mmCIF file of C-alpha atoms and ligand atoms in Angstrom:
data_model
loop_
_atom_site.group_PDB
_atom_site.id
_atom_site.type_symbol
_atom_site.label_atom_id
_atom_site.label_comp_id
_atom_site.label_asym_id
_atom_site.label_seq_id
_atom_site.Cartn_x
_atom_site.Cartn_y
_atom_site.Cartn_z
ATOM 1 C CA MET A 1482 2.273 17.326 9.974
ATOM 2 C CA ARG A 1483 0.751 20.524 8.475
ATOM 3 C CA VAL A 1484 0.277 20.252 4.952
ATOM 4 C CA LYS A 1485 -1.948 22.616 2.250
ATOM 5 C CA THR A 1486 -4.743 20.693 1.099
ATOM 6 C CA LEU A 1487 -6.432 20.738 -2.518
ATOM 7 C CA LYS A 1488 -9.991 22.163 -1.117
ATOM 8 C CA ASP A 1489 -7.726 25.039 0.407
ATOM 9 C CA VAL A 1490 -6.362 26.252 -3.359
ATOM 10 C CA ASP A 1491 -8.089 28.207 -5.917
ATOM 11 C CA LEU A 1492 -8.596 26.301 -8.905
ATOM 12 C CA ARG A 1493 -10.500 27.804 -11.236
ATOM 13 C CA GLY A 1494 -8.601 28.187 -14.617
ATOM 14 C CA LYS A 1495 -5.182 27.427 -13.538
ATOM 15 C CA ARG A 1496 -2.757 24.392 -14.613
ATOM 16 C CA VAL A 1497 -3.520 21.718 -12.134
ATOM 17 C CA PHE A 1498 -0.679 19.140 -12.280
ATOM 18 C CA ILE A 1499 -1.568 16.195 -10.739
ATOM 19 C CA ARG A 1500 0.536 13.296 -9.151
ATOM 20 C CA ALA A 1501 -1.347 10.503 -8.715
ATOM 21 C CA ASP A 1502 -0.267 6.648 -8.163
ATOM 22 C CA LEU A 1503 -2.163 4.650 -10.824
ATOM 23 C CA ASN A 1504 0.346 1.577 -10.705
ATOM 24 C CA VAL A 1505 -2.569 -0.869 -10.680
ATOM 25 C CA PRO A 1506 -1.715 -4.628 -11.417
ATOM 26 C CA GLN A 1507 -1.460 -5.990 -15.026
ATOM 27 C CA ASP A 1508 -1.839 -9.525 -16.058
ATOM 28 C CA GLU A 1509 0.378 -10.413 -19.208
ATOM 29 C CA THR A 1510 -1.528 -8.768 -22.118
ATOM 30 C CA GLY A 1511 -1.254 -5.818 -19.925
ATOM 31 C CA ARG A 1512 -5.123 -6.052 -18.559
ATOM 32 C CA ILE A 1513 -6.100 -4.345 -16.113
ATOM 33 C CA VAL A 1514 -6.383 -6.848 -12.790
ATOM 34 C CA ASP A 1515 -7.156 -4.232 -9.954
ATOM 35 C CA ASP A 1516 -8.246 -0.923 -10.596
ATOM 36 C CA THR A 1517 -8.607 0.447 -7.010
ATOM 37 C CA ARG A 1518 -5.859 2.924 -7.710
ATOM 38 C CA ILE A 1519 -7.594 4.450 -10.213
ATOM 39 C CA ARG A 1520 -10.825 4.801 -8.462
ATOM 40 C CA ALA A 1521 -9.465 6.019 -5.386
ATOM 41 C CA SER A 1522 -7.459 9.036 -7.497
ATOM 42 C CA ILE A 1523 -11.084 9.748 -9.266
ATOM 43 C CA PRO A 1524 -12.291 12.132 -6.526
ATOM 44 C CA THR A 1525 -9.724 14.226 -7.098
ATOM 45 C CA ILE A 1526 -9.682 14.813 -10.561
ATOM 46 C CA GLU A 1527 -13.040 15.559 -10.684
ATOM 47 C CA TYR A 1528 -12.466 17.975 -8.207
ATOM 48 C CA CYS A 1529 -10.560 19.547 -9.970
ATOM 49 C CA LEU A 1530 -12.420 19.226 -13.618
ATOM 50 C CA GLN A 1531 -15.284 21.002 -11.422
ATOM 51 C CA GLN A 1532 -13.814 24.112 -10.483
ATOM 52 C CA GLY A 1533 -12.341 24.692 -13.844
ATOM 53 C CA ALA A 1534 -8.740 23.663 -13.897
ATOM 54 C CA GLU A 1535 -6.768 22.483 -16.803
ATOM 55 C CA VAL A 1536 -5.825 19.277 -15.981
ATOM 56 C CA MET A 1537 -2.635 16.901 -16.707
ATOM 57 C CA VAL A 1538 -2.657 13.866 -14.371
ATOM 58 C CA THR A 1539 0.650 11.228 -14.217
ATOM 59 C CA SER A 1540 1.810 8.163 -12.516
ATOM 60 C CA HIS A 1541 4.332 5.806 -12.513
ATOM 61 C CA LEU A 1542 3.124 2.241 -14.045
ATOM 62 C CA GLY A 1543 5.428 -0.643 -13.074
ATOM 63 C CA ARG A 1544 9.241 -0.597 -13.495
ATOM 64 C CA PRO A 1545 9.971 0.951 -16.395
ATOM 65 C CA LYS A 1546 14.369 1.684 -17.215
ATOM 66 C CA GLU A 1547 14.178 5.449 -17.856
ATOM 67 C CA GLY A 1548 15.232 7.050 -21.201
ATOM 68 C CA ALA A 1549 13.869 3.399 -22.698
ATOM 69 C CA CYS A 1550 10.670 3.243 -22.828
ATOM 70 C CA THR A 1551 8.694 -0.094 -24.356
ATOM 71 C CA PRO A 1552 5.126 -0.141 -25.038
ATOM 72 C CA GLU A 1553 4.263 -2.611 -21.244
ATOM 73 C CA ASP A 1554 5.253 0.463 -20.261
ATOM 74 C CA SER A 1555 2.294 2.859 -21.113
ATOM 75 C CA LEU A 1556 -0.187 4.123 -19.359
ATOM 76 C CA ALA A 1557 -2.718 3.353 -22.523
ATOM 77 C CA PRO A 1558 -4.826 0.973 -20.238
ATOM 78 C CA ILE A 1559 -4.913 3.314 -17.538
ATOM 79 C CA ALA A 1560 -6.194 6.424 -19.541
ATOM 80 C CA GLU A 1561 -8.991 4.001 -21.068
ATOM 81 C CA ARG A 1562 -10.096 2.958 -17.839
ATOM 82 C CA LEU A 1563 -10.200 6.928 -16.557
ATOM 83 C CA SER A 1564 -11.793 7.824 -19.115
ATOM 84 C CA GLU A 1565 -14.138 4.796 -18.686
ATOM 85 C CA LEU A 1566 -15.047 6.118 -15.345
ATOM 86 C CA LEU A 1567 -14.787 9.941 -15.532
ATOM 87 C CA GLY A 1568 -17.193 9.103 -18.233
ATOM 88 C CA ARG A 1569 -14.988 11.771 -20.660
ATOM 89 C CA PRO A 1570 -11.846 11.037 -22.955
ATOM 90 C CA VAL A 1571 -8.351 11.062 -21.705
ATOM 91 C CA PRO A 1572 -5.975 11.916 -24.580
ATOM 92 C CA LEU A 1573 -2.878 9.962 -23.121
ATOM 93 C CA ILE A 1574 0.009 12.786 -23.599
ATOM 94 C CA GLU A 1575 3.716 11.296 -25.078
ATOM 95 C CA HIS A 1576 6.924 13.401 -24.424
ATOM 96 C CA TRP A 1577 5.973 16.206 -22.564
ATOM 97 C CA VAL A 1578 7.894 16.751 -20.320
ATOM 98 C CA ASP A 1579 9.301 20.110 -22.545
ATOM 99 C CA GLY A 1580 5.261 21.127 -22.789
ATOM 100 C CA GLY A 1581 3.913 21.837 -26.592
ATOM 101 C CA PHE A 1582 0.808 20.645 -26.224
ATOM 102 C CA THR A 1583 -2.562 21.963 -24.694
ATOM 103 C CA VAL A 1584 -5.348 21.426 -22.627
ATOM 104 C CA GLN A 1585 -8.854 23.729 -22.226
ATOM 105 C CA PRO A 1586 -10.294 24.542 -18.575
ATOM 106 C CA GLY A 1587 -12.244 21.421 -17.228
ATOM 107 C CA GLU A 1588 -10.351 18.904 -19.399
ATOM 108 C CA VAL A 1589 -8.249 16.104 -18.397
ATOM 109 C CA VAL A 1590 -5.136 14.853 -19.812
ATOM 110 C CA LEU A 1591 -2.737 11.914 -19.221
ATOM 111 C CA LEU A 1592 1.124 12.486 -19.347
ATOM 112 C CA GLU A 1593 2.866 9.224 -20.246
ATOM 113 C CA ASN A 1594 4.851 7.072 -17.500
ATOM 114 C CA VAL A 1595 6.512 9.619 -15.212
ATOM 115 C CA ARG A 1596 8.930 7.219 -14.538
ATOM 116 C CA CYS A 1597 9.892 6.786 -18.285
ATOM 117 C CA ASN A 1598 11.816 10.642 -17.533
ATOM 118 C CA VAL A 1599 15.035 10.554 -17.421
ATOM 119 C CA GLY A 1600 15.749 11.715 -13.795
ATOM 120 C CA GLU A 1601 12.483 10.542 -11.813
ATOM 121 C CA LYS A 1602 13.395 8.430 -10.165
ATOM 122 C CA LYS A 1603 16.570 10.203 -8.469
ATOM 123 C CA ASN A 1604 14.849 13.191 -7.904
ATOM 124 C CA ASP A 1605 17.136 15.394 -10.709
ATOM 125 C CA GLU A 1606 16.512 18.804 -10.252
ATOM 126 C CA GLU A 1607 16.574 20.077 -13.349
ATOM 127 C CA LEU A 1608 13.508 17.606 -14.352
ATOM 128 C CA ALA A 1609 11.702 18.740 -11.356
ATOM 129 C CA ARG A 1610 11.861 22.382 -12.253
ATOM 130 C CA LYS A 1611 10.386 21.141 -15.634
ATOM 131 C CA TYR A 1612 7.569 19.537 -14.260
ATOM 132 C CA ALA A 1613 6.974 22.594 -12.403
ATOM 133 C CA ALA A 1614 7.427 25.218 -14.836
ATOM 134 C CA LEU A 1615 4.135 23.037 -16.877
ATOM 135 C CA CYS A 1616 1.879 23.732 -13.517
ATOM 136 C CA ASP A 1617 0.443 26.722 -11.230
ATOM 137 C CA VAL A 1618 -1.142 24.065 -9.011
ATOM 138 C CA TYR A 1619 1.366 20.678 -7.577
ATOM 139 C CA VAL A 1620 -1.093 19.028 -6.255
ATOM 140 C CA ASN A 1621 0.333 15.617 -5.239
ATOM 141 C CA ASP A 1622 -2.186 12.294 -4.971
ATOM 142 C CA ALA A 1623 0.095 9.537 -5.183
ATOM 143 C CA PHE A 1624 0.248 8.007 -1.056
ATOM 144 C CA GLY A 1625 1.538 4.694 -2.353
ATOM 145 C CA THR A 1626 4.320 6.673 -3.807
ATOM 146 C CA ALA A 1627 5.285 9.026 -0.993
ATOM 147 C CA HIS A 1628 7.984 7.251 0.250
ATOM 148 C CA ARG A 1629 9.741 7.804 -2.304
ATOM 149 C CA ALA A 1630 11.705 11.148 -3.519
ATOM 150 C CA GLU A 1631 11.543 11.547 -6.907
ATOM 151 C CA ALA A 1632 11.198 13.993 -9.298
ATOM 152 C CA SER A 1633 7.517 14.151 -9.387
ATOM 153 C CA THR A 1634 6.782 13.340 -5.653
ATOM 154 C CA VAL A 1635 9.292 15.800 -4.691
ATOM 155 C CA GLY A 1636 11.150 17.770 -6.525
ATOM 156 C CA ILE A 1637 8.415 19.266 -8.235
ATOM 157 C CA ALA A 1638 6.585 20.157 -4.910
ATOM 158 C CA ARG A 1639 9.840 22.583 -4.384
ATOM 159 C CA PHE A 1640 9.282 24.544 -7.529
ATOM 160 C CA ALA A 1641 5.940 24.753 -7.927
ATOM 161 C CA PRO A 1642 4.152 28.195 -7.330
ATOM 162 C CA VAL A 1643 1.992 26.485 -5.178
ATOM 163 C CA ALA A 1644 2.071 22.397 -3.675
ATOM 164 C CA CYS A 1645 -0.635 20.556 -1.888
ATOM 165 C CA ALA A 1646 -2.193 17.514 -0.810
ATOM 166 C CA GLY A 1647 -5.691 15.344 -3.249
ATOM 167 C CA LEU A 1648 -8.251 14.719 -1.703
ATOM 168 C CA LEU A 1649 -7.002 10.422 -1.405
ATOM 169 C CA MET A 1650 -3.436 12.123 0.274
ATOM 170 C CA ALA A 1651 -5.399 14.204 2.630
ATOM 171 C CA ALA A 1652 -7.570 11.062 3.586
ATOM 172 C CA GLU A 1653 -4.611 8.642 4.154
ATOM 173 C CA ILE A 1654 -2.743 11.484 6.272
ATOM 174 C CA GLU A 1655 -5.963 11.900 8.470
ATOM 175 C CA ALA A 1656 -7.258 8.037 8.894
ATOM 176 C CA LEU A 1657 -2.807 7.102 9.644
ATOM 177 C CA SER A 1658 -2.384 9.311 11.983
ATOM 178 C CA ARG A 1659 -5.522 8.960 14.011
ATOM 179 C CA ALA A 1660 -4.642 5.114 14.100
ATOM 180 C CA LEU A 1661 -0.466 6.255 15.717
ATOM 181 C CA GLU A 1662 -1.464 9.446 17.535
ATOM 182 C CA HIS A 1663 -4.233 9.117 19.949
ATOM 183 C CA PRO A 1664 -4.970 5.262 19.381
ATOM 184 C CA LYS A 1665 -7.675 2.992 21.328
ATOM 185 C CA ARG A 1666 -6.287 0.531 23.155
ATOM 186 C CA PRO A 1667 -5.461 -2.373 23.143
ATOM 187 C CA LEU A 1668 -3.698 -0.974 19.508
ATOM 188 C CA VAL A 1669 -3.076 -4.804 18.059
ATOM 189 C CA ALA A 1670 -1.028 -4.771 15.000
ATOM 190 C CA ILE A 1671 -1.165 -8.003 12.994
ATOM 191 C CA VAL A 1672 2.048 -8.580 10.037
ATOM 192 C CA GLY A 1673 1.663 -10.991 7.565
ATOM 193 C CA GLY A 1674 2.723 -11.908 4.514
ATOM 194 C CA ALA A 1675 5.423 -13.580 2.628
ATOM 195 C CA LYS A 1676 9.429 -13.207 4.461
ATOM 196 C CA VAL A 1677 10.470 -10.748 7.821
ATOM 197 C CA SER A 1678 13.026 -9.695 5.636
ATOM 198 C CA THR A 1679 10.836 -7.595 3.841
ATOM 199 C CA LYS A 1680 9.068 -6.309 6.965
ATOM 200 C CA LEU A 1681 11.639 -6.359 9.524
ATOM 201 C CA THR A 1682 11.532 -2.690 10.954
ATOM 202 C CA ILE A 1683 7.641 -2.573 10.660
ATOM 203 C CA LEU A 1684 7.873 -5.634 12.833
ATOM 204 C CA LYS A 1685 10.492 -3.529 15.284
ATOM 205 C CA SER A 1686 9.358 -0.326 15.370
ATOM 206 C CA LEU A 1687 4.994 -1.680 16.203
ATOM 207 C CA ALA A 1688 6.590 -4.088 18.949
ATOM 208 C CA GLU A 1689 7.695 -0.923 20.632
ATOM 209 C CA LYS A 1690 4.276 0.500 20.088
ATOM 210 C CA VAL A 1691 1.310 -2.254 19.403
ATOM 211 C CA ASP A 1692 -0.334 -3.737 22.602
ATOM 212 C CA GLN A 1693 0.016 -6.645 20.779
ATOM 213 C CA LEU A 1694 1.370 -8.370 17.789
ATOM 214 C CA ILE A 1695 0.696 -10.838 15.910
ATOM 215 C CA VAL A 1696 2.569 -12.537 13.484
ATOM 216 C CA GLY A 1697 1.050 -14.931 10.530
ATOM 217 C CA GLY A 1698 2.248 -16.289 6.813
ATOM 218 C CA GLY A 1699 5.628 -16.937 5.860
ATOM 219 C CA ILE A 1700 6.691 -14.740 8.473
ATOM 220 C CA ALA A 1701 5.453 -16.642 11.407
ATOM 221 C CA ASN A 1702 7.329 -19.373 9.985
ATOM 222 C CA THR A 1703 10.378 -17.653 10.960
ATOM 223 C CA PHE A 1704 9.842 -17.321 14.295
ATOM 224 C CA LEU A 1705 8.352 -21.178 14.805
ATOM 225 C CA LEU A 1706 11.527 -21.435 13.821
ATOM 226 C CA ALA A 1707 13.028 -18.858 16.152
ATOM 227 C CA THR A 1708 11.472 -21.032 19.130
ATOM 228 C CA GLY A 1709 12.859 -24.446 18.055
ATOM 229 C CA LYS A 1710 9.718 -25.839 15.990
ATOM 230 C CA ARG A 1711 10.846 -28.075 13.237
ATOM 231 C CA ILE A 1712 8.689 -26.198 10.033
ATOM 232 C CA GLY A 1713 9.769 -29.086 7.113
ATOM 233 C CA LYS A 1714 9.582 -27.121 3.544
ATOM 234 C CA SER A 1715 8.098 -23.842 4.674
ATOM 235 C CA LEU A 1716 9.290 -20.528 3.486
ATOM 236 C CA ALA A 1717 11.089 -18.991 5.958
ATOM 237 C CA GLU A 1718 14.829 -17.043 6.772
ATOM 238 C CA PRO A 1719 17.153 -19.291 8.855
ATOM 239 C CA GLU A 1720 19.276 -16.013 8.807
ATOM 240 C CA LEU A 1721 16.583 -14.098 10.552
ATOM 241 C CA VAL A 1722 15.870 -16.184 13.797
ATOM 242 C CA VAL A 1723 17.605 -13.651 15.678
ATOM 243 C CA GLU A 1724 15.859 -11.104 14.692
ATOM 244 C CA ALA A 1725 12.434 -12.876 15.355
ATOM 245 C CA GLN A 1726 13.696 -13.899 18.444
ATOM 246 C CA ALA A 1727 14.476 -10.183 19.756
ATOM 247 C CA ILE A 1728 10.958 -8.953 18.701
ATOM 248 C CA MET A 1729 9.322 -11.911 20.898
ATOM 249 C CA ASP A 1730 11.500 -10.037 23.722
ATOM 250 C CA MET A 1731 10.530 -6.788 23.563
ATOM 251 C CA MET A 1732 7.198 -7.886 23.638
ATOM 252 C CA ALA A 1733 7.649 -10.344 26.341
ATOM 253 C CA ALA A 1734 9.272 -7.110 28.602
ATOM 254 C CA ARG A 1735 6.515 -5.340 27.996
ATOM 255 C CA GLY A 1736 4.064 -8.533 29.550
ATOM 256 C CA SER A 1737 2.910 -9.795 25.850
ATOM 257 C CA GLU A 1738 3.364 -12.863 24.247
ATOM 258 C CA VAL A 1739 3.902 -12.950 20.581
ATOM 259 C CA PRO A 1740 0.998 -15.722 20.035
ATOM 260 C CA LEU A 1741 2.708 -18.180 17.344
ATOM 261 C CA PRO A 1742 0.293 -21.013 15.376
ATOM 262 C CA VAL A 1743 -0.289 -23.990 17.624
ATOM 263 C CA ASP A 1744 -2.437 -25.566 14.327
ATOM 264 C CA VAL A 1745 -0.980 -25.099 10.702
ATOM 265 C CA VAL A 1746 -2.468 -26.611 7.030
ATOM 266 C CA VAL A 1747 0.551 -27.496 5.351
ATOM 267 C CA ALA A 1748 0.079 -29.108 1.471
ATOM 268 C CA ASP A 1749 3.593 -30.590 -0.019
ATOM 269 C CA GLU A 1750 2.877 -27.728 -3.000
ATOM 270 C CA VAL A 1751 1.898 -24.580 -3.511
ATOM 271 C CA SER A 1752 -1.077 -25.007 -6.390
ATOM 272 C CA ALA A 1753 -4.779 -25.107 -6.751
ATOM 273 C CA PHE A 1754 -4.539 -28.500 -7.182
ATOM 274 C CA ALA A 1755 -2.351 -28.996 -4.295
ATOM 275 C CA ARG A 1756 -4.060 -31.371 -1.386
ATOM 276 C CA ALA A 1757 -4.521 -29.909 2.081
ATOM 277 C CA ASN A 1758 -3.828 -31.275 5.723
ATOM 278 C CA ARG A 1759 -4.525 -29.860 8.979
ATOM 279 C CA VAL A 1760 -1.968 -30.653 11.619
ATOM 280 C CA PRO A 1761 -1.088 -29.444 15.230
ATOM 281 C CA VAL A 1762 1.933 -27.132 14.564
ATOM 282 C CA ASP A 1763 4.381 -30.091 16.203
ATOM 283 C CA GLU A 1764 3.585 -32.447 13.395
ATOM 284 C CA VAL A 1765 4.911 -30.415 10.339
ATOM 285 C CA GLY A 1766 6.750 -33.447 8.196
ATOM 286 C CA PRO A 1767 9.853 -32.733 6.797
ATOM 287 C CA ASN A 1768 8.378 -32.777 3.049
ATOM 288 C CA ASP A 1769 5.746 -29.997 3.915
ATOM 289 C CA ARG A 1770 5.014 -26.245 3.715
ATOM 290 C CA ILE A 1771 2.755 -24.733 6.213
ATOM 291 C CA LEU A 1772 0.689 -22.432 4.026
ATOM 292 C CA ASP A 1773 -2.188 -21.289 6.288
ATOM 293 C CA VAL A 1774 -3.034 -21.157 9.892
ATOM 294 C CA GLY A 1775 -4.921 -23.844 11.464
ATOM 295 C CA PRO A 1776 -8.661 -23.170 12.925
ATOM 296 C CA LYS A 1777 -7.385 -23.452 16.612
ATOM 297 C CA THR A 1778 -4.881 -20.332 15.887
ATOM 298 C CA ALA A 1779 -6.911 -18.513 13.591
ATOM 299 C CA ALA A 1780 -9.226 -18.383 16.450
ATOM 300 C CA ARG A 1781 -6.958 -17.517 19.250
ATOM 301 C CA TYR A 1782 -5.596 -14.501 17.198
ATOM 302 C CA CYS A 1783 -9.915 -13.263 16.087
ATOM 303 C CA ASP A 1784 -10.435 -13.176 20.200
ATOM 304 C CA ILE A 1785 -7.736 -10.970 20.410
ATOM 305 C CA VAL A 1786 -8.892 -8.691 17.710
ATOM 306 C CA ALA A 1787 -12.395 -8.975 18.998
ATOM 307 C CA HIS A 1788 -10.847 -7.339 22.206
ATOM 308 C CA ALA A 1789 -9.012 -5.105 20.123
ATOM 309 C CA GLY A 1790 -9.295 -0.636 20.675
ATOM 310 C CA THR A 1791 -7.677 -0.328 17.091
ATOM 311 C CA VAL A 1792 -6.322 -3.184 14.529
ATOM 312 C CA VAL A 1793 -3.831 -2.610 11.953
ATOM 313 C CA TRP A 1794 -3.029 -4.849 9.834
ATOM 314 C CA ASN A 1795 -0.467 -5.367 6.545
ATOM 315 C CA GLY A 1796 -0.219 -8.692 5.086
ATOM 316 C CA PRO A 1797 -2.401 -12.633 4.756
ATOM 317 C CA LEU A 1798 -1.945 -15.224 7.060
ATOM 318 C CA GLY A 1799 -1.594 -17.657 4.441
ATOM 319 C CA VAL A 1800 -1.058 -18.248 0.914
ATOM 320 C CA PHE A 1801 -4.885 -17.273 0.208
ATOM 321 C CA GLU A 1802 -4.848 -17.133 -3.580
ATOM 322 C CA TYR A 1803 -5.714 -20.680 -3.108
ATOM 323 C CA ASP A 1804 -8.603 -21.961 -1.016
ATOM 324 C CA GLN A 1805 -7.336 -24.624 0.379
ATOM 325 C CA PHE A 1806 -5.032 -21.948 2.414
ATOM 326 C CA ALA A 1807 -7.353 -19.272 2.703
ATOM 327 C CA GLY A 1808 -9.134 -20.042 5.889
ATOM 328 C CA GLY A 1809 -7.664 -18.236 7.924
ATOM 329 C CA THR A 1810 -7.213 -14.437 6.818
ATOM 330 C CA LYS A 1811 -10.322 -15.354 5.930
ATOM 331 C CA MET A 1812 -11.811 -15.791 9.318
ATOM 332 C CA LEU A 1813 -9.295 -13.009 10.481
ATOM 333 C CA ALA A 1814 -10.623 -10.620 7.818
ATOM 334 C CA SER A 1815 -14.215 -11.691 8.931
ATOM 335 C CA ALA A 1816 -13.188 -10.675 12.863
ATOM 336 C CA ILE A 1817 -11.606 -7.334 11.734
ATOM 337 C CA ALA A 1818 -14.780 -6.627 10.332
ATOM 338 C CA HIS A 1819 -16.973 -7.581 13.091
ATOM 339 C CA SER A 1820 -15.145 -6.065 15.481
ATOM 340 C CA GLU A 1821 -15.664 -2.663 17.549
ATOM 341 C CA ALA A 1822 -12.557 -1.617 16.647
ATOM 342 C CA TYR A 1823 -10.915 1.382 14.482
ATOM 343 C CA SER A 1824 -9.401 -1.164 12.078
ATOM 344 C CA LEU A 1825 -6.898 0.095 9.332
ATOM 345 C CA ALA A 1826 -5.591 -2.469 6.769
ATOM 346 C CA GLY A 1827 -3.133 -1.726 3.579
ATOM 347 C CA GLY A 1828 -1.190 -3.928 1.525
ATOM 348 C CA GLY A 1829 -1.182 -4.936 -2.301
ATOM 349 C CA ASP A 1830 -2.229 -8.312 -1.297
ATOM 350 C CA THR A 1831 -3.744 -7.463 1.730
ATOM 351 C CA ILE A 1832 -6.124 -5.338 0.157
ATOM 352 C CA ALA A 1833 -6.746 -8.355 -2.500
ATOM 353 C CA ALA A 1834 -7.391 -11.027 0.269
ATOM 354 C CA ILE A 1835 -9.965 -8.471 1.790
ATOM 355 C CA LYS A 1836 -11.699 -8.082 -1.342
ATOM 356 C CA LYS A 1837 -12.072 -11.715 -1.905
ATOM 357 C CA PHE A 1838 -13.651 -11.698 1.418
ATOM 358 C CA GLY A 1839 -15.774 -8.847 0.444
ATOM 359 C CA VAL A 1840 -14.886 -7.101 4.151
ATOM 360 C CA GLU A 1841 -14.057 -4.018 2.359
ATOM 361 C CA LYS A 1842 -17.319 -1.602 3.610
ATOM 362 C CA ASP A 1843 -16.662 -3.002 7.380
ATOM 363 C CA ILE A 1844 -12.736 -2.063 7.690
ATOM 364 C CA ASP A 1845 -12.595 1.706 8.654
ATOM 365 C CA TYR A 1846 -9.917 2.536 6.344
ATOM 366 C CA ILE A 1847 -8.220 1.024 3.587
ATOM 367 C CA SER A 1848 -4.768 2.623 2.638
ATOM 368 C CA THR A 1849 -3.573 2.806 -0.999
ATOM 369 C CA GLY A 1850 -0.593 2.350 0.681
ATOM 370 C CA GLY A 1851 1.648 -0.613 0.608
ATOM 371 C CA GLY A 1852 5.748 0.455 1.379
ATOM 372 C CA ALA A 1853 4.427 3.606 1.796
ATOM 373 C CA PHE A 1854 1.496 2.535 4.204
ATOM 374 C CA LEU A 1855 4.338 0.519 6.290
ATOM 375 C CA GLU A 1856 6.755 3.246 6.416
ATOM 376 C CA PHE A 1857 4.025 5.660 7.741
ATOM 377 C CA LEU A 1858 3.081 3.155 10.374
ATOM 378 C CA GLU A 1859 7.025 2.804 11.197
ATOM 379 C CA GLY A 1860 6.896 6.512 12.278
ATOM 380 C CA LYS A 1861 8.707 8.145 9.420
ATOM 381 C CA LYS A 1862 8.444 10.982 8.178
ATOM 382 C CA LEU A 1863 7.546 10.308 4.773
ATOM 383 C CA PRO A 1864 9.658 12.544 1.855
ATOM 384 C CA ALA A 1865 6.551 13.236 -0.611
ATOM 385 C CA ILE A 1866 4.517 14.585 2.441
ATOM 386 C CA ALA A 1867 7.916 16.782 4.138
ATOM 387 C CA ALA A 1868 7.772 18.442 0.382
ATOM 388 C CA LEU A 1869 4.249 19.075 0.971
ATOM 389 C CA GLU A 1870 4.669 20.271 4.364
ATOM 390 C CA ALA A 1871 7.911 22.569 3.591
ATOM 391 C CA ARG A 1872 4.946 24.384 1.317
ATOM 392 C CA TYR A 1873 2.842 24.825 3.916
ATOM 393 C CA ASP A 1874 1.697 28.899 4.385
ATOM 394 C CA GLY A 1875 -1.199 28.895 6.072
HETATM 395 P P1 ADP B 1479 0.967 -6.867 1.174
HETATM 396 O O1 ADP B 1479 1.073 -6.865 -0.354
HETATM 397 O O2 ADP B 1479 -0.390 -7.075 1.991
HETATM 398 O O3 ADP B 1479 1.922 -6.280 2.029
HETATM 399 P P2 ADP B 1479 3.195 -9.486 1.274
HETATM 400 O O4 ADP B 1479 3.493 -8.819 -0.230
HETATM 401 O O5 ADP B 1479 4.143 -8.869 2.370
HETATM 402 O O6 ADP B 1479 1.556 -8.216 1.746
HETATM 403 O O7 ADP B 1479 2.252 -10.725 1.032
HETATM 404 C C1 ADP B 1479 1.741 -11.285 0.613
HETATM 405 C C2 ADP B 1479 1.768 -13.154 -0.048
HETATM 406 O O8 ADP B 1479 2.609 -13.691 1.157
HETATM 407 C C3 ADP B 1479 0.969 -13.728 -0.888
HETATM 408 O O9 ADP B 1479 1.332 -13.575 -2.150
HETATM 409 C C4 ADP B 1479 0.697 -14.907 0.051
HETATM 410 O O10 ADP B 1479 0.287 -15.957 -0.942
HETATM 411 C C5 ADP B 1479 2.473 -15.139 0.979
HETATM 412 N N1 ADP B 1479 2.070 -15.930 1.795
HETATM 413 C C6 ADP B 1479 0.840 -15.751 2.838
HETATM 414 N N2 ADP B 1479 1.402 -16.785 4.082
HETATM 415 C C7 ADP B 1479 2.685 -17.611 2.845
HETATM 416 C C8 ADP B 1479 3.101 -19.071 3.946
HETATM 417 N N3 ADP B 1479 2.952 -19.566 4.538
HETATM 418 N N4 ADP B 1479 4.464 -19.306 2.379
HETATM 419 C C9 ADP B 1479 4.546 -18.496 1.617
HETATM 420 N N5 ADP B 1479 3.649 -17.604 0.925
HETATM 421 C C10 ADP B 1479 2.558 -16.963 2.027
HETATM 422 MG MG1 MG B 1480 2.949 -7.613 -1.689
#
């Protein structure tokens, strides 16, 4: 995979259009809950400024309706945080598609929510050409959106005079390729989170590649169901039991069993006040919800991680947002942190868990991508990366 990167390009005095992924979680009042993605975008912006470029940055935020944006869709809170982090003003430009604004060399502006533009999502060619006309250099630094073919991630890359990967994009490609192409064995994947349906393809593709596959969270419940366990009122997808069984068969055919929970933490509700009980997996009652793996199970998973050469992690093992159900995820996070294995993690909630347990520094690479991270691991060619590859000219 070859793409031009930012450092290969002369930026002095150039109009540089950076597509970043500044799509951060916000609370009801619009306050930024976690600014990881903004921070991750800073190095590219700073580099362009230092090189004396006229810098324009844009991103999507949430899922606005194209052509009908509301104040909640505005990047205003992002502009404010960017300005704090860069230590300089970051004016927000509305209605920017047809130009009509100026940027000085060594200055940066933020262009309002790119998904407000009609045609963005369906990668409209006319819109992409307009974006391209704004710049001399297009920089894609939005790894988190690389799996979507939109006008600002794919279309513009065709028409801009130069198209290259930003520093974050380049780092993501390099770290993920390393884990996939020549992984140190055994390669262990942990896939947790809420639902099998959202992760079925990744589960199947990992089942073809990895030496051990660990499932957790709501996903494990569907696997338990497939093996005939009673799971009470737990979150599960009975219609996917067949798929879960197929994944276990794939691993078994290669001599590896998918280790399922032997003990679990249950409660009758998902809340901060829920009373948690630890029970063997065969003693889950009809009104119980399985909300975490038990300590025996976690210890078994941690042992597998301790002997791994490479660990890929996406998805928490339980409802880690509440302390009663955080134990399994916490133990796993710590095992990954202490393991000698090259460790790679990604996913919005996975990153939140990693932060909650304070192990960011001990994980070799934390991807900013959720869906993009998963699709990359599936071995899919991400459209935004393919668009940059198509412009590679040595
Ligand atoms: P990521 O964002 O890292 O890809 P997901 O979005 O797939 O992860 O899943 C995270 C969510 O799964 C969390 O909000 C967590 O509370 C939930 N979850 C984990 N285990 C369970 C469970 N046993 N029952 C219900 N929800 C669960
Ligand atoms: Mg999530």
